[in-house]
Short mmCIF file of C-alpha atoms and ligand atoms in Angstrom, two decimals:
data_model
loop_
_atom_site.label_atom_id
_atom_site.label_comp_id
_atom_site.label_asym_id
_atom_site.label_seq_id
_atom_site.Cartn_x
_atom_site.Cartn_y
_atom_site.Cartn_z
CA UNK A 1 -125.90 65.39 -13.48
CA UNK A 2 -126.55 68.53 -15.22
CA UNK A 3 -123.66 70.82 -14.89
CA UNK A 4 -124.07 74.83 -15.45
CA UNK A 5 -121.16 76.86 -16.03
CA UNK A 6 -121.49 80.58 -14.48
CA UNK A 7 -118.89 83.62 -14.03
CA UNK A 8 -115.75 81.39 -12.18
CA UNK A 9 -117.80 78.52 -10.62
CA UNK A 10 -120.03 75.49 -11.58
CA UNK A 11 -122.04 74.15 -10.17
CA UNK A 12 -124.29 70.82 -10.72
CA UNK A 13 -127.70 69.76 -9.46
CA UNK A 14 -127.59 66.39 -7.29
CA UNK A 15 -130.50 63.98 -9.26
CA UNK A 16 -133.21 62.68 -7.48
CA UNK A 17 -131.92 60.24 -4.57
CA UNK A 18 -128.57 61.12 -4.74
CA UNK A 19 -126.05 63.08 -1.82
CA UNK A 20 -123.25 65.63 -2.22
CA UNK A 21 -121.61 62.50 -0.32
CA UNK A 22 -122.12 60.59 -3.56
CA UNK A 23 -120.47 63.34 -5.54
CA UNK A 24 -117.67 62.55 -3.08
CA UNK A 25 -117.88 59.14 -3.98
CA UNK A 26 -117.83 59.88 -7.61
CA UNK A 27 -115.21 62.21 -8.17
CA UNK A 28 -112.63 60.03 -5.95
CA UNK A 29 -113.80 57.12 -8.12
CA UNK A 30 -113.23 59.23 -11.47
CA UNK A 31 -109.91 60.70 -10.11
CA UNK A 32 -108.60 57.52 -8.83
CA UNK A 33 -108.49 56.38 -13.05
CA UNK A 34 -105.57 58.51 -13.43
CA UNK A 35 -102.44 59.43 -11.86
CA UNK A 36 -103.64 63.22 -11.18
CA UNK A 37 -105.58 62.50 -7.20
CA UNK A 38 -105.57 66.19 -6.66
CA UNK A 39 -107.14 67.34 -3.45
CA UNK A 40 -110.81 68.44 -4.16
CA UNK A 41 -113.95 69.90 -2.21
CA UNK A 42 -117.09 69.35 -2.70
CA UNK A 43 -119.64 72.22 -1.38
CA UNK A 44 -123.23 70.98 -0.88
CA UNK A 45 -125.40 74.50 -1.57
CA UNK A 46 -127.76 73.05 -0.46
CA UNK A 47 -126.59 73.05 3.05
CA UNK A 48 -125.93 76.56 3.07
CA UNK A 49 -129.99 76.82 2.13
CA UNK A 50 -130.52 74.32 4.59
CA UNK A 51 -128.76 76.59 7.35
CA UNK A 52 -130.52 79.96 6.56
CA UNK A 53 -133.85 77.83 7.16
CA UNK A 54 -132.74 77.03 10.64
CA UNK A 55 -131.35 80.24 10.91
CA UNK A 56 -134.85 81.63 10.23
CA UNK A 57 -136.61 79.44 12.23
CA UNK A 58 -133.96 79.87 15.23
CA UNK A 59 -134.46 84.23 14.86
CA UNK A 60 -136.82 85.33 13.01
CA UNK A 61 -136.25 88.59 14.36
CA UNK A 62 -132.70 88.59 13.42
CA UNK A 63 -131.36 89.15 9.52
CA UNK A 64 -128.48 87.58 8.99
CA UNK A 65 -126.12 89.47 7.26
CA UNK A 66 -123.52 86.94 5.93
CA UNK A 67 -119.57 88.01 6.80
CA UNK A 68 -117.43 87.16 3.79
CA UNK A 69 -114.29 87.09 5.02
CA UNK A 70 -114.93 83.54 6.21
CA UNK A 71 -115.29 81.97 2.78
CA UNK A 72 -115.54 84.23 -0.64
CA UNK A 73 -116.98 81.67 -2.41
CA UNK A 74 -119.52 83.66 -5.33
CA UNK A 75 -121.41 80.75 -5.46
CA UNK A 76 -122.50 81.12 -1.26
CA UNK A 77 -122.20 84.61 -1.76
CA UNK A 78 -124.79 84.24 -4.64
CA UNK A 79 -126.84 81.58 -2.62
CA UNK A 80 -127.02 83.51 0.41
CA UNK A 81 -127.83 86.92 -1.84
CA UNK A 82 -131.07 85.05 -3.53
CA UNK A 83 -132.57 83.81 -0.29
CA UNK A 84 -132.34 87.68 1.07
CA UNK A 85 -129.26 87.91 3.47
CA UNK A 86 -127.46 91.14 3.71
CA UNK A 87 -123.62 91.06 3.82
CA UNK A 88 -120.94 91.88 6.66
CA UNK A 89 -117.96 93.54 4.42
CA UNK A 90 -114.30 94.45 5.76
CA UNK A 91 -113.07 95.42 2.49
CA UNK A 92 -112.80 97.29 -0.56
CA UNK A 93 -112.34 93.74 -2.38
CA UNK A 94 -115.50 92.45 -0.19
CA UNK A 95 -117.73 95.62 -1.19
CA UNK A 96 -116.57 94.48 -4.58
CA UNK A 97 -117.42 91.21 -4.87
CA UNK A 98 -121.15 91.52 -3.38
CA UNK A 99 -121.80 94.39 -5.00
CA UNK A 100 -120.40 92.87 -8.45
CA UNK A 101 -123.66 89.99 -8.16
CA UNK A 102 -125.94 92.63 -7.27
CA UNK A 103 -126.42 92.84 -4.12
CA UNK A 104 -127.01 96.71 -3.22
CA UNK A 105 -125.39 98.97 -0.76
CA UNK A 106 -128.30 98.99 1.81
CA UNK A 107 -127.79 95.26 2.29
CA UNK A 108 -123.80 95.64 3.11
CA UNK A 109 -122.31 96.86 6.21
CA UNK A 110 -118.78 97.88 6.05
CA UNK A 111 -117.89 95.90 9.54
CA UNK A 112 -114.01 97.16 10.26
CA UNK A 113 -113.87 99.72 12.76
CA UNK A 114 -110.00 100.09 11.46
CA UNK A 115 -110.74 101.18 7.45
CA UNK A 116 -108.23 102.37 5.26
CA UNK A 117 -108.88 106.13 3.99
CA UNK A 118 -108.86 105.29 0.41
CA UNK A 119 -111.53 102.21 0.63
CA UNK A 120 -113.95 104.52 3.14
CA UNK A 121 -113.98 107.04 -0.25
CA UNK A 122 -114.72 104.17 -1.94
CA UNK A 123 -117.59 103.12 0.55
CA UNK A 124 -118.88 106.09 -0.37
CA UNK A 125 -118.53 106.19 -4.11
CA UNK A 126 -120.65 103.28 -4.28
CA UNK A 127 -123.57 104.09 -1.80
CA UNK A 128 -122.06 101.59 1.44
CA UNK A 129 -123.36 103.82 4.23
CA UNK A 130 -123.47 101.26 7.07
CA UNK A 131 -119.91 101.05 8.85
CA UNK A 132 -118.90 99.94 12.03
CA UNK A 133 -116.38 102.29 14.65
CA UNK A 134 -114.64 101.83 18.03
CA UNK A 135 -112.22 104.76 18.13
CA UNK A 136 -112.48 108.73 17.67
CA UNK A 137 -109.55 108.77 14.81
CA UNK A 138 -112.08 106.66 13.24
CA UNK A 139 -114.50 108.83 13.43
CA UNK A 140 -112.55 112.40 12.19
CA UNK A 141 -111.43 109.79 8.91
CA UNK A 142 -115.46 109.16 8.45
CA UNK A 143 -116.64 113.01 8.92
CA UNK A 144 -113.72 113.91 5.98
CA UNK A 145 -114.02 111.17 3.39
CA UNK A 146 -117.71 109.50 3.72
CA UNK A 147 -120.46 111.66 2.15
CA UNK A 148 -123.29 109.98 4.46
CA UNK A 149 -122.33 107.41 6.75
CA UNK A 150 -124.78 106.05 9.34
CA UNK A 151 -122.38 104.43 11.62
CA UNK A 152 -122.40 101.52 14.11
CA UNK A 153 -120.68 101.92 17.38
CA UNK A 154 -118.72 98.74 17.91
CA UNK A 155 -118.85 97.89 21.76
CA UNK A 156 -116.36 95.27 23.56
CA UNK A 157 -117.23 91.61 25.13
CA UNK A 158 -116.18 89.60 27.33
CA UNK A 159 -114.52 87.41 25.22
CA UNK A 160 -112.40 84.96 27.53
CA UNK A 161 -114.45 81.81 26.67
CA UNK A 162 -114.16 82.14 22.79
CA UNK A 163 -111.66 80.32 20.87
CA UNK A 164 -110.85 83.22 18.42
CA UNK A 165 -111.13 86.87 20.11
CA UNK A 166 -111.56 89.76 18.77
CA UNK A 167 -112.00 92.24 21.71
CA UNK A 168 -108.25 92.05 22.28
CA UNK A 169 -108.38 94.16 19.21
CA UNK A 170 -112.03 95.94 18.44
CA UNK A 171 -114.32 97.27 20.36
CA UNK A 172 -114.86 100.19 22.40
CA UNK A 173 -115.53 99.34 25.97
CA UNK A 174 -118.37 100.49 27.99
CA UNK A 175 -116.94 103.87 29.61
CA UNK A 176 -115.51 105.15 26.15
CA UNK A 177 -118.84 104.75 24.68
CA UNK A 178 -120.11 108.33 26.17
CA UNK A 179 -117.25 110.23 25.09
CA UNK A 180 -117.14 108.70 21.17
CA UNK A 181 -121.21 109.67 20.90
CA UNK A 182 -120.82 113.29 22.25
CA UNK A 183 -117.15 113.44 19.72
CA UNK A 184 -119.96 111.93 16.65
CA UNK A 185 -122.63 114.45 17.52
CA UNK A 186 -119.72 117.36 17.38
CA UNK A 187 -118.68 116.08 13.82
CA UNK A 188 -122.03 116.27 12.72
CA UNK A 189 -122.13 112.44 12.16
CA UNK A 190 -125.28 110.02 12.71
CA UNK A 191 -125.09 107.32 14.86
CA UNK A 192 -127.13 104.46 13.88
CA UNK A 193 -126.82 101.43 16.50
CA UNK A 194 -124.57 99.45 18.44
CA UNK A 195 -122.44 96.07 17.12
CA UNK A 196 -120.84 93.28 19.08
CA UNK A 197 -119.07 90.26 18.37
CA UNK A 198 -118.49 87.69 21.32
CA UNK A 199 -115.79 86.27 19.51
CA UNK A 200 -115.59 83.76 16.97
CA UNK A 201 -116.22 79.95 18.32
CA UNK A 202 -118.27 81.29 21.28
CA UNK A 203 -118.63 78.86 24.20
CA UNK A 204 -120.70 80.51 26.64
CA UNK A 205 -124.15 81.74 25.68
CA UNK A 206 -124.55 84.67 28.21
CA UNK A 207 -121.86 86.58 26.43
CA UNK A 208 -124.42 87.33 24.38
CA UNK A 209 -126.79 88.61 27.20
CA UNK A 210 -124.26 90.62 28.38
CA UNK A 211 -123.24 92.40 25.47
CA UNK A 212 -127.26 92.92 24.27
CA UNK A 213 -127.68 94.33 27.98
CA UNK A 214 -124.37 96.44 27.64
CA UNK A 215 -125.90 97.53 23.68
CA UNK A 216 -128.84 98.92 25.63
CA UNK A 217 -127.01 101.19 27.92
CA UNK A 218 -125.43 102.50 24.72
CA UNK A 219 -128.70 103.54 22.85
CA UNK A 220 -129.67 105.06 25.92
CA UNK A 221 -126.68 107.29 26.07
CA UNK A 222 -127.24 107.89 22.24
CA UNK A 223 -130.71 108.89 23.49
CA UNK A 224 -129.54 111.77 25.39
CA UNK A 225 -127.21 112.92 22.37
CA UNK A 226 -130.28 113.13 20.43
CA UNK A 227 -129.31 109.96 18.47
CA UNK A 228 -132.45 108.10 17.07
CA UNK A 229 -130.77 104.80 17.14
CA UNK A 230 -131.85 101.82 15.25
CA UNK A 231 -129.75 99.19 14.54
CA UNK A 232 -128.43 96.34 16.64
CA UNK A 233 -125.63 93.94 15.42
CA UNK A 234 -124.99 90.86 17.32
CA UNK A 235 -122.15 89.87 14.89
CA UNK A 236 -121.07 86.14 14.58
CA UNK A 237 -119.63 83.56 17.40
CA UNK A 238 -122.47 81.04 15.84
CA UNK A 239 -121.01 77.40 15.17
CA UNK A 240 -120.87 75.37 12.18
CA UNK A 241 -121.16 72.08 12.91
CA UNK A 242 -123.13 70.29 15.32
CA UNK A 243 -120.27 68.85 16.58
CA UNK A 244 -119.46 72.45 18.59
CA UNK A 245 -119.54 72.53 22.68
CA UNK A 246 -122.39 74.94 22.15
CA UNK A 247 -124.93 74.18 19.68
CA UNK A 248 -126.61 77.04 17.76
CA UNK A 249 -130.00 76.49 19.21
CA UNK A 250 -128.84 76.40 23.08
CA UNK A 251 -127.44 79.64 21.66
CA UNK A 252 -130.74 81.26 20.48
CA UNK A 253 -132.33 80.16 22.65
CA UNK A 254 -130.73 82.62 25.37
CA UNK A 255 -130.35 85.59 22.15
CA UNK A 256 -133.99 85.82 22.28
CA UNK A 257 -135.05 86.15 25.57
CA UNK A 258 -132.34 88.59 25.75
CA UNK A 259 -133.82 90.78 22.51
CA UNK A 260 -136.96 90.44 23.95
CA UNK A 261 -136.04 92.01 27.33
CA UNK A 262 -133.88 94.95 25.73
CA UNK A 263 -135.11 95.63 22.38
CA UNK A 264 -138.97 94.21 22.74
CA UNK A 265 -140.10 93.99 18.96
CA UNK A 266 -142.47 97.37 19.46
CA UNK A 267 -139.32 99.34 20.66
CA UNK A 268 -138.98 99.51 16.60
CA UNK A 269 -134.81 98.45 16.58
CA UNK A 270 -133.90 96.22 13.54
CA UNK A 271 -132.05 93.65 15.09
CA UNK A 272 -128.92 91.73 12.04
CA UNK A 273 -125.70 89.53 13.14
CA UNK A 274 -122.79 88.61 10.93
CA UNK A 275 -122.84 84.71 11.02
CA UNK A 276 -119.77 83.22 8.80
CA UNK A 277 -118.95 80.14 9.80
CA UNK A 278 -122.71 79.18 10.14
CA UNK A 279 -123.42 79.37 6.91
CA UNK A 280 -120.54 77.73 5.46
CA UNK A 281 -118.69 75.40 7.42
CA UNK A 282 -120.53 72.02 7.24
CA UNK A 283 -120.98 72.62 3.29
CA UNK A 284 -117.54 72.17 2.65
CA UNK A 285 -116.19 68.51 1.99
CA UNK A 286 -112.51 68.42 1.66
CA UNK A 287 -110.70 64.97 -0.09
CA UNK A 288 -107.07 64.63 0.13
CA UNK A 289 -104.63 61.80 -1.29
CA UNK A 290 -102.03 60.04 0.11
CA UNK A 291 -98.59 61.28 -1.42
CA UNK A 292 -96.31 59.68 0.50
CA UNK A 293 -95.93 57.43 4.00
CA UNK A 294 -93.37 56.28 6.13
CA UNK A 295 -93.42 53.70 8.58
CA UNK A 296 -91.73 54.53 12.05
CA UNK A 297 -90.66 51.60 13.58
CA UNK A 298 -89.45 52.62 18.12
CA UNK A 299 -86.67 49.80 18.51
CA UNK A 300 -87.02 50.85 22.06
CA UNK A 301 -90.04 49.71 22.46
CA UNK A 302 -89.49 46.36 20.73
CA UNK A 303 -89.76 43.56 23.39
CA UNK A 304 -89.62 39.67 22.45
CA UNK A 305 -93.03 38.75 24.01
CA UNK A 306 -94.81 41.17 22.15
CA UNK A 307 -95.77 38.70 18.95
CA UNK A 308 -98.08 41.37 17.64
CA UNK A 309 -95.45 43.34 15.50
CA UNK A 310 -97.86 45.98 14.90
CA UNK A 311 -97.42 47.58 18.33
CA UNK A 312 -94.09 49.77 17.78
CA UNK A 313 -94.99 50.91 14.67
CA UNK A 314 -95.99 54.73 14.43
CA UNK A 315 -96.90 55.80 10.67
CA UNK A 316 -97.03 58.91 8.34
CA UNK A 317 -98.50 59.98 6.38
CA UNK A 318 -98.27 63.03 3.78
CA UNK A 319 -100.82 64.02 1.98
CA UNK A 320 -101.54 66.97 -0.95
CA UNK A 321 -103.21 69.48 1.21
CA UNK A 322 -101.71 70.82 4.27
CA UNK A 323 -101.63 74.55 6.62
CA UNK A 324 -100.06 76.22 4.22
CA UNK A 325 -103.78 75.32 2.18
CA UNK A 326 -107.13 74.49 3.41
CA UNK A 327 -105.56 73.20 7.00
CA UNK A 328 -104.53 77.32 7.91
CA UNK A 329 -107.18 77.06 9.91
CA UNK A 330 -105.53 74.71 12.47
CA UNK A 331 -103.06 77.92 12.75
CA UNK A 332 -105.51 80.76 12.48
CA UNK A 333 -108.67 79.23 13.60
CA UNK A 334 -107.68 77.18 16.31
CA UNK A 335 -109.60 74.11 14.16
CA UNK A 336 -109.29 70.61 15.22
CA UNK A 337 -109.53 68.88 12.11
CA UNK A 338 -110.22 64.45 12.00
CA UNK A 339 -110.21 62.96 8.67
CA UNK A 340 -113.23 60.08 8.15
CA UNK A 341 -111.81 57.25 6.36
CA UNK A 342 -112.98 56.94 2.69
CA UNK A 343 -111.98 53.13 2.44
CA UNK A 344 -114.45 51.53 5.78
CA UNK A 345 -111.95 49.75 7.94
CA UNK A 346 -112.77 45.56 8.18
CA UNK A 347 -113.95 45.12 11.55
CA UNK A 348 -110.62 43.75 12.57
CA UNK A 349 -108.38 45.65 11.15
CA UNK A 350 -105.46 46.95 12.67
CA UNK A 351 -105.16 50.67 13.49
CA UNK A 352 -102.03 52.03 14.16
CA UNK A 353 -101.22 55.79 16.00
CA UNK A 354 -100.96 57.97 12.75
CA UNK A 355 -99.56 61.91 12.35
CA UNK A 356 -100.82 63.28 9.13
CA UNK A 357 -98.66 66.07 7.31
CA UNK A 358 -98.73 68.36 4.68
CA UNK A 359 -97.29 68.60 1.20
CA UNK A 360 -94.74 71.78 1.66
CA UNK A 361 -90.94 71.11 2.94
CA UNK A 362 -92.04 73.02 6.55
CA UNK A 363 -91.94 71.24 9.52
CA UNK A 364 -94.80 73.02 10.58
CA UNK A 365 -96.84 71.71 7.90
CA UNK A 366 -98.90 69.27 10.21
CA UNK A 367 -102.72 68.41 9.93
CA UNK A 368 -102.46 65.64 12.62
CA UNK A 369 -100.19 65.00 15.20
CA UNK A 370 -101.48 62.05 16.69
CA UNK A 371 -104.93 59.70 15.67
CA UNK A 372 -105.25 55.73 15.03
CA UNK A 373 -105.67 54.38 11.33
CA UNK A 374 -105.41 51.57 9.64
CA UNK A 375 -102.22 50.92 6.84
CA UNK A 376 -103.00 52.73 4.07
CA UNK A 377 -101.31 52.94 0.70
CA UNK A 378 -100.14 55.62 -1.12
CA UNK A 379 -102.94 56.59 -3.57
CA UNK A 380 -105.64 56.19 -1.30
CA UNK A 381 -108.00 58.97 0.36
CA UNK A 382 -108.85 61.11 3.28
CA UNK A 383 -111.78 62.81 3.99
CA UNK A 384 -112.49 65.87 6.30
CA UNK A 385 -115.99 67.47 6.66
CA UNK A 386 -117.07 70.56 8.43
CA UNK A 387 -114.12 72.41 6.07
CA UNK A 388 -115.89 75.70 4.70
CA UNK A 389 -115.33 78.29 7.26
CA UNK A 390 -111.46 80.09 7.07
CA UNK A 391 -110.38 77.51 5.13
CA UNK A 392 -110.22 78.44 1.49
CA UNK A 393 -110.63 82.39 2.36
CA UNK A 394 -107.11 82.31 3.71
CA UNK A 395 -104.83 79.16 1.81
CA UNK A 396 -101.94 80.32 -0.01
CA UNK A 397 -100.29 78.23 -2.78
CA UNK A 398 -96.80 77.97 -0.92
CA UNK A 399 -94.42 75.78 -2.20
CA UNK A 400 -95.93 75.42 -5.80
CA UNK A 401 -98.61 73.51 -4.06
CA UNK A 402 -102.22 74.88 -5.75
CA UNK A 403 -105.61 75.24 -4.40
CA UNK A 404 -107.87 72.33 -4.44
CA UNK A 405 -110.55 73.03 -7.06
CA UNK A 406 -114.05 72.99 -5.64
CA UNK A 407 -117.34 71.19 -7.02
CA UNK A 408 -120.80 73.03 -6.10
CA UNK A 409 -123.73 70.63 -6.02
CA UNK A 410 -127.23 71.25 -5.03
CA UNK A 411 -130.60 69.10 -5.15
CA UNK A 412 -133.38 70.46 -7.02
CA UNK A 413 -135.45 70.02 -3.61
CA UNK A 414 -132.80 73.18 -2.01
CA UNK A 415 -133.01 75.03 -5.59
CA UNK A 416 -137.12 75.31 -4.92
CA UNK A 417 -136.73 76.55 -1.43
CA UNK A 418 -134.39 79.16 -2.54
CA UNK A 419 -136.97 80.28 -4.75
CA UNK A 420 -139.87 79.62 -1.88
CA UNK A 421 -137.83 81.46 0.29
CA UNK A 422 -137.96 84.40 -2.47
CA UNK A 423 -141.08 83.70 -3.34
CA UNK A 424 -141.89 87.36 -3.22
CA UNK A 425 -139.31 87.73 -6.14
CA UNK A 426 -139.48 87.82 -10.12
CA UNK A 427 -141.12 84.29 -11.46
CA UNK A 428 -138.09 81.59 -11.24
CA UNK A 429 -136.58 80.71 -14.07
CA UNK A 430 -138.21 77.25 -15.49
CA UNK A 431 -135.21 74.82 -16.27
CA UNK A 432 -131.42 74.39 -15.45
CA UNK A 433 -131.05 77.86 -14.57
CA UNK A 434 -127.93 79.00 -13.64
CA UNK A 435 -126.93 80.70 -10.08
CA UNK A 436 -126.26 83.94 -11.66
CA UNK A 437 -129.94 84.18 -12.87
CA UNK A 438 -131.17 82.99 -9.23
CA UNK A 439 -134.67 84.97 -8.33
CA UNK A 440 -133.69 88.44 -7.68
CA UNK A 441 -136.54 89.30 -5.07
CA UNK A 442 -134.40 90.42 -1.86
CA UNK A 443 -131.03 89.38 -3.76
CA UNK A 444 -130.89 91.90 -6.81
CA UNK A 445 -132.07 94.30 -8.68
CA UNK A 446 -135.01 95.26 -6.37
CA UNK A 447 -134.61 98.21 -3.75
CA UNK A 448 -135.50 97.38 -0.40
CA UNK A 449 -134.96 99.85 2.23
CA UNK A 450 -132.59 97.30 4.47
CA UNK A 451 -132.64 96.77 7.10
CA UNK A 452 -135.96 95.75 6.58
CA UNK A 453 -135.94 92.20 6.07
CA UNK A 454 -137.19 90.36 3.20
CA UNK A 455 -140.44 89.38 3.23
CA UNK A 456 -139.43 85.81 3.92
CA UNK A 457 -138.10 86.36 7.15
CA UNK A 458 -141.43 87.01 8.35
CA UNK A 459 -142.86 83.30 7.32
C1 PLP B 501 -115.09 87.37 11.58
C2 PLP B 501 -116.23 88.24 11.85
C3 PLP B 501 -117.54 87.74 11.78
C4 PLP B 501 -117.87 86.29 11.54
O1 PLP B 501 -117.61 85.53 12.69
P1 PLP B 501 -118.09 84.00 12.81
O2 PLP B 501 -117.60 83.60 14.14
O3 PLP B 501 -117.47 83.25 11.68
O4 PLP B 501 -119.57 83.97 12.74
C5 PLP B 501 -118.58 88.62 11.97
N1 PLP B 501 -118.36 89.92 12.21
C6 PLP B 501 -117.10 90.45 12.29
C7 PLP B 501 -116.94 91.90 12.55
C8 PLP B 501 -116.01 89.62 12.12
O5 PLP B 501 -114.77 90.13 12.22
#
């Protein structure tokens, strides 16, 4: 493997024939030489590229415009930035980052209809003119301290089948939506579009339909203020894994009838969404060791018959990553998370009901509370997939206890369609080039006019 070092990541390409499962394989066999066995990731790139192909080929007519609060990561910033995707910020930190690899201002949209003063003035220090709003305070803050905001109107949805929601807190509903325009137009502001986000986890399609239906009413109001609005946001709610009740395509597959019906293509609306766990969740590959283990034996339970002395045994297991780490999302994201076994069970071996813990002294510091495996010995390894959305973006290092580090691989076959993808950009760079000199086309340096979509989203 050739390995190239960049700004605080590295990142190696896969060779020919080879899986980011096999870099799994590797590093466990390298670490398992020593004592160290630290937890680890490994992030596939390539599966990131891999999902902005569907995504393409699922809605063309929709830009994705990547949120980054659901994993920082430069090097999927980076990724998405070279294959053309805008960016969904919250932040002053966010703007930062994106805008620090080059990514400019008409591909970010400041998406917190609750900003800080201070980081609006910065918004508009460095050129971030798309923001989202829900409330009219919001709006007096924008009209004194943003030079020339185009602003998004953030509506409510009905979001009682998603497994995160965010209504509870943003969103205007419906019937406020008259009053904030007419307060906009009085503050001299422009009005841009309407954004939505069914929730994160979304289990129930027509939420979308309903909240593209309830977008129209609100351009049509914005019609009679004498608002030329342009912009629709669908926001996130897309899974990450194909393991979700509701599978991205049965998902799209209602979005664009819906766009169609609303906002047909010659109405002349731009149409982006701020997927985040789409993009990143099956990338991530988390390993964790076995620290520690303890073997629970019920005497209750014991009976004299029972010659199988297996049956009353209950073990535990602790290993060095827990939800004070990577597992927070079983707190804030509501995540279910199953390790695979790295070590393939004989086909008769005893499996015994298993809880799975954490490294910190909390008793809250629980992965699993209740699975079948087999006996394992300390020193040996877990491994959990699907771990790239709200998982590093919000560990802490609690107790002493560090972050894993994290090993970006790609295949040269996902580094070409990058550049296909940007095939409108600069020439690609011939050999082992690194991510920070990935094409520029949409990503850097050239000056579209978003949301206008790079030319690749029209293959
Ligand atoms: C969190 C968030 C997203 C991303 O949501 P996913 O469900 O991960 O796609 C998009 N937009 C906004 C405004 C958000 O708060």
């Amino acid at each position: 493997m050739n390995t190239t070092e960049t700004g605080d990541f590295e990142f190696s390409f896969l060779e020919e024939g080879f899986s980011a499962r096999d870099t799994v394989e590797q590093k466990i066999n390298e670490s398992s030489l020593t004592d160290e066995r630290d937890a680890f990731y490994v992030c596939d790139l390539g599966d990131v590229v891999k999902k902005h192909r569907r995504w393409l080929r699922a809605m063309p007519r929709v830009t994705p415009f990547y949120a980054v609060k659901c994993n920082d990561s430069q090097a999927v910033v980076m990724t998405l930035a070279s294959m053309g995707a805008g960016f969904d910020c919250a932040s002053k930190t966010e703007i930062q980052l994106v805008q620090s690899l080059g990514v400019e201002a008409s591909r970010i949209i400041y998406a917190n209809p609750c900003k800080q003063v201070s980081q609006i003035k910065y918004a508009s220090a460095h050129g971030v003119q798309m923001m989202t709003f829900d409330s009219e305070v919001e709006l007096m803050k924008v009209a004194r301290y943003h030079d020339n905001a185009k602003l998004v109107l953030r509506i409510a949805t009905d979001d009682s089948k998603a497994v995160c929601r965010l209504s509870v807190k943003f969103g205007a509903p419906l019937k406020a939506c008259r009053g904030l325009l007419e307060r906009a137009k009085e503050l001299g502001l422009d009005v841009i579009g309407v954004s939505f986000h069914v929730g994160s986890g979304c289990t129930d399609a027509d939420t979308y339909t309903k909240a593209i239906a309830d977008a129209r009413c609100v351009f049509d109001m914005g019609a009679d203020f004498g608002f030329n609005m342009d912009l629709l946001d669908i926001g996130g709610g897309f899974p990450g894994s194909d393991d979700a009740e509701l599978k991205f395509e049965e998902i799209t597959a209602v979005i664009n009838p819906a766009l169609d019906k609303y906002f047909p293509t010659d109405a002349g609306v731009k149409v982006i969404a701020e997927p985040g766990r789409f993009y990143v969740a099956s990338a991530y590959t988390l390993v964790v060791n076995i620290i520690a283990k303890k073997v629970i034996v019920d005497d209750d339970s014991a009976s004299d018959e029972e010659d199988e002395a297996t049956s009353d045994r209950t073990l535990m297991y602790y290993v060095n990553d827990g939800v004070y780490g990577s597992f927070n999302c079983i707190l804030y994201d509501h995540a279910h998370c199953l390790p695979t076994l790295h070590k393939k069970p004989k086909p008769d071996e005893a499996m015994y009901p298993c809880s799975i813990w954490g490294p910190t002294c909390d008793g809250l510091d629980r992965i699993v509370e209740q699975c079948d495996l087999p006996d394992m010995q300390v020193g040996d390894w877990l491994v959990f997939e699907n771990m790239g959305a709200y998982t590093v973006a919000a560990s802490s290092t609690f107790n002493g206890f560090q972050r894993p580090s994290i090993h970006y691989v790609m295949s040269r076959h996902a580094w070409q369609d990058v550049q296909q993808i940007c095939s409108q950009g600069p020439p690609a760079p011939v050999e082992e080039p690194s991510l920070l000199e990935m094409p520029a086309c949409c990503g850097r340096g050239t000056n579209l006019d978003m949301p206008k979509p790079c030319p690749a989203h029209m293959v």
